[in-house]
XYZ file of C-alpha atoms in Angstrom:
685
model
C -30.122 -30.613 -1.161
C -32.393 -27.576 -1.116
C -33.198 -28.032 2.516
C -29.596 -28.562 3.552
C -28.673 -25.444 1.697
C -31.203 -23.315 3.628
C -30.198 -24.878 6.879
C -26.550 -24.284 6.635
C -27.404 -20.606 5.304
C -29.618 -19.924 8.066
C -27.500 -21.376 10.696
C -24.540 -19.255 9.306
C -26.423 -16.020 9.356
C -27.845 -16.642 12.872
C -24.470 -17.495 14.187
C -22.935 -14.432 12.686
C -25.515 -11.805 13.243
C -28.085 -13.226 15.666
C -30.811 -13.109 12.753
C -31.237 -11.053 9.634
C -33.907 -8.627 8.627
C -35.976 -9.645 5.469
C -37.714 -7.668 3.005
C -41.418 -7.352 2.636
C -42.888 -7.920 -0.727
C -43.024 -4.467 -2.760
C -40.775 -2.590 -0.503
C -38.355 -0.516 -2.365
C -36.149 0.614 0.165
C -32.458 -0.271 -0.663
C -31.893 -1.529 3.031
C -34.567 -3.984 2.436
C -31.926 -5.998 0.286
C -30.395 -7.193 3.568
C -30.719 -11.043 3.765
C -33.660 -11.481 1.169
C -32.987 -14.085 -1.203
C -35.821 -12.954 -3.515
C -34.386 -9.563 -4.147
C -32.950 -9.010 -7.615
C -29.314 -7.769 -7.254
C -28.772 -4.243 -8.342
C -26.393 -4.025 -11.369
C -23.307 -1.621 -11.243
C -23.787 1.848 -12.617
C -22.581 1.979 -16.203
C -20.772 5.331 -16.054
C -18.566 7.221 -13.757
C -16.978 4.391 -11.948
C -13.290 3.019 -12.677
C -12.746 -0.724 -12.634
C -9.318 -2.133 -11.850
C -8.054 -5.648 -12.701
C -10.191 -5.939 -15.580
C -10.188 -4.805 -19.392
C -13.602 -3.458 -19.269
C -16.373 -2.814 -16.681
C -18.472 -6.044 -15.912
C -22.336 -6.251 -15.514
C -24.160 -8.934 -13.764
C -25.270 -10.259 -16.795
C -21.620 -11.189 -17.448
C -21.506 -12.919 -14.303
C -24.592 -14.839 -14.697
C -24.202 -18.590 -13.263
C -21.463 -17.511 -10.820
C -21.701 -17.002 -7.096
C -20.709 -13.482 -6.527
C -19.333 -11.817 -3.401
C -19.119 -8.206 -3.301
C -16.577 -6.797 -0.743
C -17.150 -3.391 0.440
C -13.867 -2.201 1.754
C -11.335 0.861 2.086
C -7.695 0.219 2.056
C -6.752 2.118 5.434
C -9.255 -0.180 7.285
C -7.028 -2.993 9.054
C -10.362 -5.185 9.271
C -10.577 -5.037 5.488
C -7.137 -5.867 5.209
C -7.631 -8.916 7.442
C -10.282 -10.188 5.027
C -7.942 -10.081 1.908
C -6.250 -13.592 2.613
C -9.684 -14.858 3.565
C -11.047 -14.042 0.161
C -7.876 -15.312 -1.569
C -8.505 -18.681 0.169
C -12.203 -18.702 -1.047
C -10.956 -17.819 -4.662
C -8.472 -20.783 -4.630
C -11.008 -23.119 -3.217
C -13.773 -22.130 -5.870
C -11.711 -20.870 -8.944
C -14.569 -21.608 -11.578
C -17.684 -21.213 -9.413
C -16.954 -17.820 -7.518
C -16.270 -14.382 -8.627
C -15.289 -11.638 -5.980
C -15.822 -8.053 -6.866
C -13.991 -5.631 -4.691
C -16.206 -2.403 -4.049
C -13.653 0.352 -2.574
C -15.875 2.847 -0.982
C -13.308 5.219 0.441
C -13.190 6.566 3.837
C -10.270 9.074 3.400
C -10.059 11.336 0.605
C -6.871 10.122 -0.806
C -8.471 6.513 -0.738
C -10.747 7.596 -3.255
C -7.999 8.276 -5.988
C -8.147 5.485 -8.673
C -4.231 5.497 -8.820
C -3.941 5.115 -5.175
C -6.348 2.212 -5.199
C -4.288 0.696 -8.114
C -1.132 0.899 -5.866
C -2.956 -0.865 -2.939
C -4.278 -3.627 -5.170
C -0.809 -4.380 -6.233
C 0.445 -4.078 -2.717
C -1.849 -6.565 -1.198
C -2.002 -8.883 -4.153
C -5.730 -8.493 -4.923
C -6.412 -10.544 -7.880
C -10.183 -10.011 -8.580
C -11.922 -7.046 -10.084
C -12.261 -3.929 -8.001
C -14.505 -0.953 -8.447
C -13.622 2.673 -7.354
C -16.846 3.457 -5.578
C -15.670 6.715 -4.195
C -19.163 8.338 -4.492
C -20.717 5.274 -2.456
C -23.218 4.579 -5.243
C -22.869 0.837 -5.104
C -22.448 1.026 -1.355
C -25.928 2.525 -1.200
C -27.591 0.089 -3.820
C -26.689 -2.811 -1.348
C -27.446 -0.991 1.911
C -23.763 -1.281 3.122
C -23.107 0.543 6.324
C -19.719 -0.413 7.728
C -16.315 -1.647 6.481
C -15.927 -4.363 5.659
C -19.425 -5.498 4.443
C -20.094 -8.522 2.166
C -23.084 -9.081 -0.240
C -23.493 -12.503 -1.434
C -25.365 -12.985 -4.853
C -26.509 -16.307 -6.050
C -26.192 -17.784 -9.677
C -29.400 -16.455 -10.638
C -28.818 -12.917 -9.764
C -30.552 -12.583 -6.329
C -29.162 -11.232 -3.138
C -28.670 -13.996 -0.749
C -27.230 -11.823 2.259
C -25.712 -8.683 3.194
C -23.303 -8.863 6.205
C -20.760 -6.592 7.897
C -17.829 -7.375 9.957
C -14.879 -9.799 9.537
C -16.194 -13.279 8.501
C -13.844 -16.389 8.975
C -13.053 -18.571 6.071
C -15.037 -21.721 7.595
C -18.534 -20.011 7.307
C -17.906 -18.537 3.995
C -16.693 -22.017 2.795
C -19.782 -23.855 4.104
C -22.119 -21.182 2.428
C -20.299 -21.053 -0.772
C -19.900 -25.037 -0.896
C -23.623 -25.370 -0.077
C -24.632 -23.019 -3.014
C -22.221 -24.752 -5.359
C -23.935 -28.177 -4.285
C -27.419 -26.608 -4.758
C -26.977 -24.909 -8.154
C -25.026 -27.681 -9.653
C -28.154 -29.651 -9.033
C -30.372 -27.012 -10.814
C -27.922 -26.618 -13.731
C -27.686 -22.919 -13.118
C -24.102 -23.045 -12.098
C -21.803 -21.729 -14.877
C -18.037 -22.903 -14.392
C -16.759 -21.229 -17.482
C -13.294 -19.569 -16.429
C -13.136 -15.917 -16.501
C -9.923 -13.921 -17.378
C -8.859 -10.848 -15.664
C -6.180 -8.230 -16.368
C -4.304 -7.667 -13.356
C -2.929 -4.429 -12.593
C 1.149 -4.344 -13.005
C 1.050 -7.676 -14.405
C 4.209 -8.072 -16.424
C 5.643 -4.737 -14.835
C 9.396 -5.177 -13.957
C 10.000 -5.554 -10.148
C 11.764 -2.777 -8.261
C 14.806 -3.022 -6.093
C 12.500 -2.425 -2.976
C 8.825 -3.201 -2.921
C 6.318 -0.971 -1.079
C 8.954 -0.567 1.875
C 7.011 0.209 5.121
C 9.340 1.200 7.764
C 13.032 2.188 8.147
C 15.343 2.478 10.998
C 18.753 3.970 11.358
C 21.440 2.453 13.681
C 24.147 5.184 14.001
C 26.340 3.358 16.363
C 26.492 0.337 14.019
C 26.519 2.421 10.968
C 23.620 0.396 9.751
C 20.399 1.200 7.819
C 17.521 -1.305 8.221
C 14.741 -1.195 5.736
C 11.575 -3.378 5.971
C 11.324 -4.330 2.331
C 7.528 -5.327 2.892
C 6.539 -6.676 -0.409
C 9.678 -8.625 -0.754
C 9.132 -10.085 2.547
C 12.554 -9.306 3.861
C 14.681 -6.979 5.872
C 17.497 -5.069 3.860
C 20.566 -3.859 5.648
C 22.774 -1.192 4.133
C 25.758 0.802 5.188
C 24.590 4.077 6.759
C 27.437 5.985 5.091
C 27.706 4.545 1.634
C 24.363 2.831 1.298
C 26.140 -0.394 0.071
C 23.667 -3.298 0.786
C 25.407 -5.470 3.482
C 23.068 -8.364 3.404
C 19.311 -9.244 3.469
C 17.382 -11.064 5.873
C 14.761 -13.741 4.681
C 14.421 -15.541 1.397
C 12.234 -12.656 -0.260
C 9.273 -15.125 -0.505
C 6.270 -14.981 1.505
C 6.260 -17.386 4.442
C 6.478 -18.021 8.272
C 9.756 -19.943 9.054
C 12.460 -19.453 11.442
C 16.248 -20.185 10.486
C 19.074 -18.339 9.225
C 19.056 -15.446 6.670
C 18.914 -17.585 3.725
C 15.967 -19.669 5.001
C 13.993 -17.334 7.545
C 10.502 -16.000 6.064
C 8.485 -12.920 6.777
C 5.165 -11.784 5.524
C 4.923 -7.997 4.936
C 7.338 -7.023 7.900
C 6.946 -3.534 9.108
C 8.378 -2.011 12.230
C 11.801 -2.593 13.784
C 13.647 -2.133 17.126
C 17.290 -2.897 17.983
C 18.537 -3.821 21.376
C 21.817 -5.745 22.308
C 22.597 -6.972 18.927
C 19.080 -8.234 18.371
C 16.780 -6.703 15.646
C 12.937 -7.015 16.760
C 10.650 -7.169 13.756
C 6.841 -6.616 13.611
C 5.947 -9.386 11.282
C 2.658 -7.916 10.414
C 0.849 -10.358 8.164
C 2.309 -13.345 10.103
C 0.831 -11.755 13.209
C 4.078 -12.423 15.088
C 7.217 -10.824 16.555
C 10.352 -12.030 15.233
C 13.782 -11.720 16.764
C 17.093 -11.527 14.334
C 20.152 -12.295 16.069
C 22.565 -10.135 14.238
C 25.578 -12.057 15.470
C 24.460 -15.686 14.691
C 22.484 -14.411 11.736
C 19.371 -16.410 12.774
C 15.794 -15.650 12.791
C 13.428 -16.660 15.546
C 9.778 -16.118 16.584
C 9.335 -14.810 20.131
C 5.698 -13.870 20.073
C 2.717 -15.067 18.013
C 1.567 -18.349 16.839
C 1.376 -17.267 12.927
C -2.599 -17.228 13.227
C -4.439 -13.988 13.285
C -6.120 -13.538 16.830
C -9.748 -12.490 17.323
C -11.035 -9.921 19.794
C -11.254 -12.171 22.784
C -9.838 -10.716 25.895
C -6.186 -11.531 26.619
C -5.772 -14.402 29.109
C -3.044 -13.401 31.644
C 0.297 -15.319 31.942
C -0.168 -16.875 28.578
C 3.282 -17.655 26.940
C 3.995 -15.212 24.199
C 4.244 -17.913 21.717
C 0.940 -19.119 22.323
C -0.803 -15.763 21.772
C -2.611 -15.256 18.548
C -1.426 -11.768 17.715
C -3.454 -9.369 15.406
C -1.433 -7.150 12.834
C 1.420 -5.928 14.818
C 2.614 -2.778 12.878
C 5.603 -1.512 14.789
C 7.823 -2.102 17.746
C 9.725 0.221 20.128
C 11.732 -0.197 23.100
C 11.183 2.047 26.106
C 12.601 1.788 29.410
C 14.721 -1.196 30.572
C 13.634 -4.413 28.603
C 10.125 -3.219 27.650
C 9.361 -3.740 24.091
C 6.113 -1.749 23.090
C 3.999 -3.353 20.143
C 1.531 -1.223 18.029
C -1.111 -3.784 17.849
C -2.928 -2.185 14.809
C -5.462 -5.127 14.537
C -6.965 -4.739 18.107
C -6.591 -1.075 18.452
C -4.175 -1.333 21.312
C -0.442 -0.965 22.432
C 1.170 -4.251 23.929
C 4.158 -4.504 25.936
C 6.388 -7.290 26.164
C 9.341 -7.692 28.751
C 11.830 -9.544 26.713
C 13.885 -10.387 29.863
C 11.155 -12.297 31.623
C 9.254 -13.201 28.412
C 5.856 -11.541 29.565
C 3.480 -10.270 26.964
C 0.246 -8.197 27.705
C -2.098 -5.462 26.356
C -0.829 -2.122 27.900
C -2.612 0.918 26.320
C -6.279 0.779 24.972
C -9.267 -1.334 25.836
C -9.673 -2.806 22.143
C -12.658 -0.636 21.254
C -11.957 1.624 18.161
C -12.483 5.230 18.988
C -10.477 8.515 19.890
C -10.901 8.477 23.730
C -8.212 9.587 25.970
C -8.313 8.355 29.699
C -6.046 6.172 31.574
C -3.810 3.713 29.849
C -5.861 0.757 30.159
C -9.262 2.259 29.418
C -8.488 4.686 26.657
C -9.648 3.867 23.087
C -7.311 3.974 20.262
C -7.942 3.528 16.290
C -5.284 1.394 14.649
C -2.073 2.510 16.231
C 0.737 2.060 13.389
C 3.880 3.720 14.525
C 5.931 4.165 17.715
C 8.534 6.596 19.200
C 9.458 6.619 22.931
C 11.344 9.268 24.732
C 11.602 10.148 28.485
C 8.406 8.243 29.568
C 6.378 9.299 26.801
C 5.349 6.788 24.044
C 4.106 8.815 20.817
C 1.861 6.779 18.573
C 0.565 7.404 15.226
C -3.291 6.578 15.618
C -3.829 6.087 11.898
C -7.662 5.749 11.711
C -8.293 8.601 14.046
C -5.627 10.593 12.039
C -3.966 11.898 15.067
C -0.729 11.572 17.004
C -1.266 10.738 20.620
C 1.023 10.148 23.604
C 0.774 7.554 26.298
C 2.420 9.109 29.320
C 3.596 6.124 31.141
C 4.150 7.757 34.680
C 0.907 9.728 34.590
C -1.049 6.909 33.328
C -2.848 8.962 30.722
C -3.207 9.387 27.005
C -3.383 12.748 25.269
C -3.622 14.169 21.719
C -0.838 16.248 20.439
C -1.639 16.526 16.719
C -4.937 16.246 14.810
C -8.539 16.351 16.203
C -9.148 16.128 19.936
C -12.827 15.137 19.876
C -13.923 11.462 19.556
C -14.233 11.324 15.665
C -12.853 8.997 13.160
C -14.049 10.921 10.259
C -12.503 14.250 11.098
C -9.206 14.517 8.985
C -7.582 16.817 6.540
C -4.445 18.670 5.882
C -4.249 21.655 8.373
C -1.173 22.956 10.386
C -1.875 24.296 13.838
C -2.132 23.254 17.579
C -4.100 20.104 18.730
C -7.796 20.412 17.844
C -7.077 22.814 14.973
C -4.387 20.749 13.072
C -5.633 18.035 10.854
C -3.809 14.901 9.495
C -4.940 12.108 7.140
C -3.889 8.554 8.220
C -0.378 8.972 9.668
C 1.695 5.828 9.975
C 5.131 7.008 11.150
C 6.372 9.032 13.979
C 9.999 9.696 15.270
C 11.857 12.500 17.082
C 15.293 13.964 18.121
C 14.309 14.226 21.802
C 12.622 17.501 21.483
C 10.797 17.822 18.332
C 8.639 15.190 16.917
C 8.509 14.120 12.978
C 5.646 12.454 11.249
C 4.685 10.868 8.029
C 1.237 12.251 7.261
C 0.771 9.357 4.991
C -2.348 10.029 3.065
C -1.400 13.738 2.599
C 1.812 12.490 1.278
C 3.770 15.229 3.435
C 6.456 14.979 6.363
C 5.337 16.961 9.318
C 6.906 18.427 12.491
C 5.301 18.756 15.773
C 7.344 21.242 17.853
C 7.793 21.294 21.767
C 4.623 23.409 22.065
C 2.542 20.557 20.074
C 2.465 22.977 17.047
C 2.182 20.787 13.794
C 3.591 22.434 10.674
C 4.429 20.870 7.194
C 8.068 20.250 6.760
C 8.203 18.972 3.301
C 6.116 17.383 0.523
C 3.882 19.193 -1.826
C 0.691 17.077 -0.964
C 0.581 15.505 -4.276
C 1.026 11.634 -4.671
C 4.128 11.909 -6.873
C 8.044 11.563 -6.742
C 10.574 14.350 -7.073
C 13.661 15.156 -5.011
C 14.736 18.758 -4.427
C 14.260 21.452 -1.809
C 11.667 21.276 0.851
C 8.963 23.336 -0.982
C 9.126 21.129 -4.217
C 9.999 17.577 -2.941
C 7.238 15.027 -3.267
C 6.257 11.738 -1.795
C 3.551 8.883 -2.421
C 2.138 7.674 0.685
C 5.221 7.469 2.986
C 5.146 4.900 5.683
C 7.655 5.144 8.219
C 10.551 7.337 9.162
C 13.584 7.537 11.412
C 15.587 10.369 12.821
C 19.332 10.213 12.989
C 22.285 12.575 13.530
C 25.078 11.272 11.195
C 28.699 11.146 12.062
C 29.339 14.061 9.797
C 26.802 16.218 12.060
C 23.893 16.259 9.803
C 20.431 15.956 11.139
C 18.450 13.755 8.847
C 15.233 11.609 8.524
C 15.187 8.433 6.720
C 11.769 7.882 5.027
C 10.214 4.898 3.649
C 8.524 6.361 0.666
C 6.209 3.404 0.175
C 4.292 3.726 -3.050
C 7.601 5.175 -4.777
C 9.365 1.953 -3.820
C 12.453 3.961 -2.417
C 14.094 5.409 0.658
C 14.390 9.150 0.946
C 16.864 11.177 2.761
C 15.488 14.350 4.358
C 18.337 16.745 5.395
C 16.971 18.995 8.168
C 19.860 21.377 7.970
C 20.058 21.827 4.142
C 16.413 21.475 3.776
C 16.613 19.042 0.958
C 15.339 15.626 -0.021
C 17.159 13.080 -2.038
C 16.886 9.436 -2.854
C 19.167 6.855 -1.474
C 21.164 5.058 -4.247
C 22.516 1.405 -3.624
C 25.942 1.090 -5.259
C 25.443 -2.714 -5.536
C 21.977 -3.314 -6.623
C 22.484 -6.816 -7.783
C 22.417 -7.954 -3.983
C 18.676 -6.910 -4.001
C 17.524 -8.772 -7.021
C 15.113 -11.372 -6.406
C 15.674 -14.638 -8.284
C 14.037 -15.075 -11.352
C 12.112 -11.777 -11.038
C 12.464 -8.772 -13.208
C 14.126 -6.114 -11.098
C 13.506 -2.487 -12.105
C 16.160 -0.071 -11.018
C 15.316 3.668 -10.744
C 15.414 6.867 -8.854
C 19.163 7.748 -9.413
C 18.524 9.721 -12.771
C 20.091 13.137 -12.810
C 17.382 15.853 -12.559
C 18.868 17.380 -15.681
C 17.767 14.317 -17.696
C 14.234 14.442 -16.248
C 13.054 17.489 -18.108
C 14.349 18.304 -21.796
C 13.320 21.228 -23.830
C 14.541 21.144 -27.454
C 15.458 24.163 -29.716
C 12.745 25.960 -31.554
C 11.607 23.857 -34.550
C 10.497 25.698 -37.609
C 8.109 23.421 -39.449
C 5.750 23.693 -42.545
C 2.050 23.524 -42.115
C 0.399 20.148 -43.074
C 1.318 16.495 -42.163
C 4.452 15.976 -40.242
C 5.877 13.360 -37.817
C 7.701 13.055 -34.631
C 10.602 10.616 -34.642
C 11.937 9.192 -31.175
C 15.517 7.779 -31.500
C 16.872 5.845 -28.741
C 20.460 4.871 -28.235
C 21.142 1.938 -25.901
C 24.225 0.917 -24.329
C 25.799 -2.175 -25.561
C 24.262 -5.242 -24.211
C 20.946 -3.797 -23.387
C 17.308 -4.032 -25.087
C 14.012 -2.498 -24.581
C 11.920 -4.543 -22.222
C 9.193 -6.640 -24.214
C 6.891 -7.081 -21.135
C 6.686 -3.841 -19.355
C 4.986 -1.105 -21.397
C 7.428 1.540 -22.551
C 5.468 4.525 -24.069
C 5.417 8.109 -25.340
C 2.479 10.181 -24.526
C 1.948 13.502 -26.531
C -0.074 16.682 -25.789
C -0.493 19.238 -28.523
C -2.161 22.537 -28.951
C -3.884 24.707 -31.601
C -0.678 24.733 -33.657
C 0.200 20.845 -33.259
C -2.431 18.143 -33.097
C -2.462 14.484 -32.539
C -4.901 12.000 -33.671
C -6.431 10.188 -30.492
C -4.909 6.875 -31.716
C -1.498 8.401 -31.403
C -1.638 10.198 -28.073
C -0.085 7.344 -26.447
C 2.291 5.141 -28.326
C 3.993 1.932 -27.104
C 7.666 1.650 -27.701
C 9.154 -1.471 -28.518
C 12.026 -0.735 -30.957
C 14.742 1.862 -30.776
C 12.943 4.230 -33.140
C 9.429 5.139 -33.165
C 7.590 7.498 -35.816
C 4.288 9.274 -34.591
C 2.329 11.269 -37.249
C 1.266 14.850 -36.318
C -0.527 17.761 -37.965
C 0.551 21.278 -37.971
C -1.369 24.481 -38.297
C -0.566 28.009 -38.264
C 1.314 30.075 -35.801
C 3.405 28.997 -32.756
C 2.889 26.436 -30.032
C 4.378 23.770 -28.140
C 4.288 19.794 -28.491
C 4.880 18.070 -24.953
C 5.887 14.451 -24.438
C 5.901 12.324 -21.465
C 8.271 9.390 -21.994
C 8.731 6.035 -19.737
C 11.169 3.433 -21.234
C 12.162 0.117 -19.549
C 15.377 -1.310 -20.641
C 17.221 -4.529 -19.580
C 20.455 -6.423 -20.175
C 20.392 -8.731 -22.962
C 22.063 -11.631 -20.884
C 20.475 -10.799 -17.543
C 17.053 -9.812 -18.513
C 15.944 -10.047 -14.869
C 17.932 -6.721 -14.256
C 16.049 -3.720 -15.755
C 16.281 0.085 -15.639
C 13.820 3.096 -16.110
C 14.269 6.177 -17.984
C 11.400 8.645 -17.399
C 11.550 12.157 -18.862
C 9.313 14.914 -20.333
C 10.236 16.991 -23.354
C 8.936 20.256 -24.559
C 9.133 21.194 -28.195
C 8.515 24.856 -29.092
C 7.189 25.051 -32.652
C 6.852 27.756 -35.174
C 4.858 26.970 -38.472
C 6.425 28.821 -41.390
C 6.804 28.193 -45.115
C 9.857 26.454 -46.107
C 10.295 24.729 -42.786
C 10.897 20.996 -42.115
C 8.155 18.354 -41.238
C 10.028 16.144 -39.000
C 10.668 16.483 -35.283
C 13.603 14.448 -33.931
C 14.107 13.606 -30.430
C 17.251 11.866 -29.545
C 17.773 10.049 -26.287
C 20.712 8.099 -24.782
C 19.569 5.631 -22.210
C 22.107 5.318 -19.381
C 21.687 2.910 -16.684
C 21.784 4.628 -13.310
C 24.933 2.621 -12.180
C 26.767 4.178 -15.106
C 25.203 7.689 -14.626
C 25.797 8.398 -11.110
C 27.776 5.468 -9.651
C 24.811 4.457 -7.559
C 21.333 2.964 -7.913
C 18.199 3.892 -6.194
């Protein structure tokens, strides 16, 4: 068995890398870990590193007896995203023998934020522990030097190999299977199940789930939304936002059929031509065509399998081509459909009239090099906008907006860095070369000006006719608030589309991805608002708890009580909730009140965050001398009694000014009436 194990292992590594460097005895260089089965695996640092999907940090002692694979990744990297389903396959194949640890070593500043990683872990259904390694501490210990990189640790805590790049399932399966057989024979394999605490588990669903792209059809008075993590397309009235219908079952899959049987896998960009909606079905690696008249979904390009980096074979029928993460589609001249093929760092072109598909812009190498269309080098193009022979594309990994000039057979940069660098990013307005973006995903325009989602900066920006980039709206914080351009906030917005509405308003529709909503940017009034659906029940996923939010009146988001005159000593805060008839506090999602005091009012550490399970909650406080303010942040999930899968969220802050004086009261009472948004405003967002 031992001989078979090493033959398989060495054959695998020789196939993948052409050979692996081994450490010499006594060497202490971290890079010496690469491929040395004698090297003791370095343990994870004990402090300064956040863990996700677990209740507490893990150590390698906790994982003794398990095969461990460390996945060094960063969430803006398409190659890393490609590996997630492969790792899921491994976890399903070896549920008791294998533990995967995601080591998230951020490329972009925004990617190093734990809360952003928490969102991405949920967006991509990552069900194993993940470390926020933003300081590259674990990365350095294992000598990683690229995204993705994998380190394999055997059950006795030795590093078997460190390998960069995308690795297919079969070699991984062969290696892990051989390790299972060998260490079963030695008695050193531990099959005791490990339990993890997944991020977001038990949280109510939302009407939309990480929407990626949005498209306005002014002529047809329709709004198309790629409800990406619900694996469907939502179609709403462009004037009233009433949901007209949904396309797809809402379950992940790859199936043609009618609206109720067709299936998608994280769809993104859309384009409309002659009554047919073309969809970039990203994780099915396919282009789908939705006939809006016959209400049918068909596949027109792609096999459903992710393609490799092999050269395209001319004249191959589109349905026989393995595509690689198509992220957006856009019509240009005549019947030419352009495809942002993020996974091959190219833009492809499909003539839908003659069913011809081929790579068109980019040679497949990942870089920021502008030359002729075919020889330029792109970096994960993810958004497209065509006007007058110019194809704008959001080149996300180079943090630029670039243009393919079709007639001139050339590529130029119109926003962001102009030198060949994939690590020069930021948040700076100005001309090309001076301006800086951070992983933009969306681009649209009105025929003159160009608008972009500067995704990792959580801003919407404008590129004017002189190629000067300026911030339009968004504070730059990953948050959520409507309001004027100066105060509005977004959270990693993905796609956007420009429209001039029938009432003359010039607007942008924005897929505010991590906020799970569609935002309306009014370019004339300079305001941002959230779209509300008046018939939310149409969007409810069967047997899922659906959370409805975003329509709450701004006046209810922030509450200030009258001054409270209280006595020094022990006191208490009482939060009293009034629910509408037929509603209850959700018993799965965590409703809570978080309190912050000052020198006048203090709260024990155990009471700074209190879970809300009943209509009334009492929290002890201690009052000193003087005057101060008690601040609370409250989040409440409440659902219908009979239809417990339809839930609402009420979020607000409360400020309580306090003066401590003899003869004062000892109780602060906060009363809150919970109002479903459909009652409150006539609409749902």
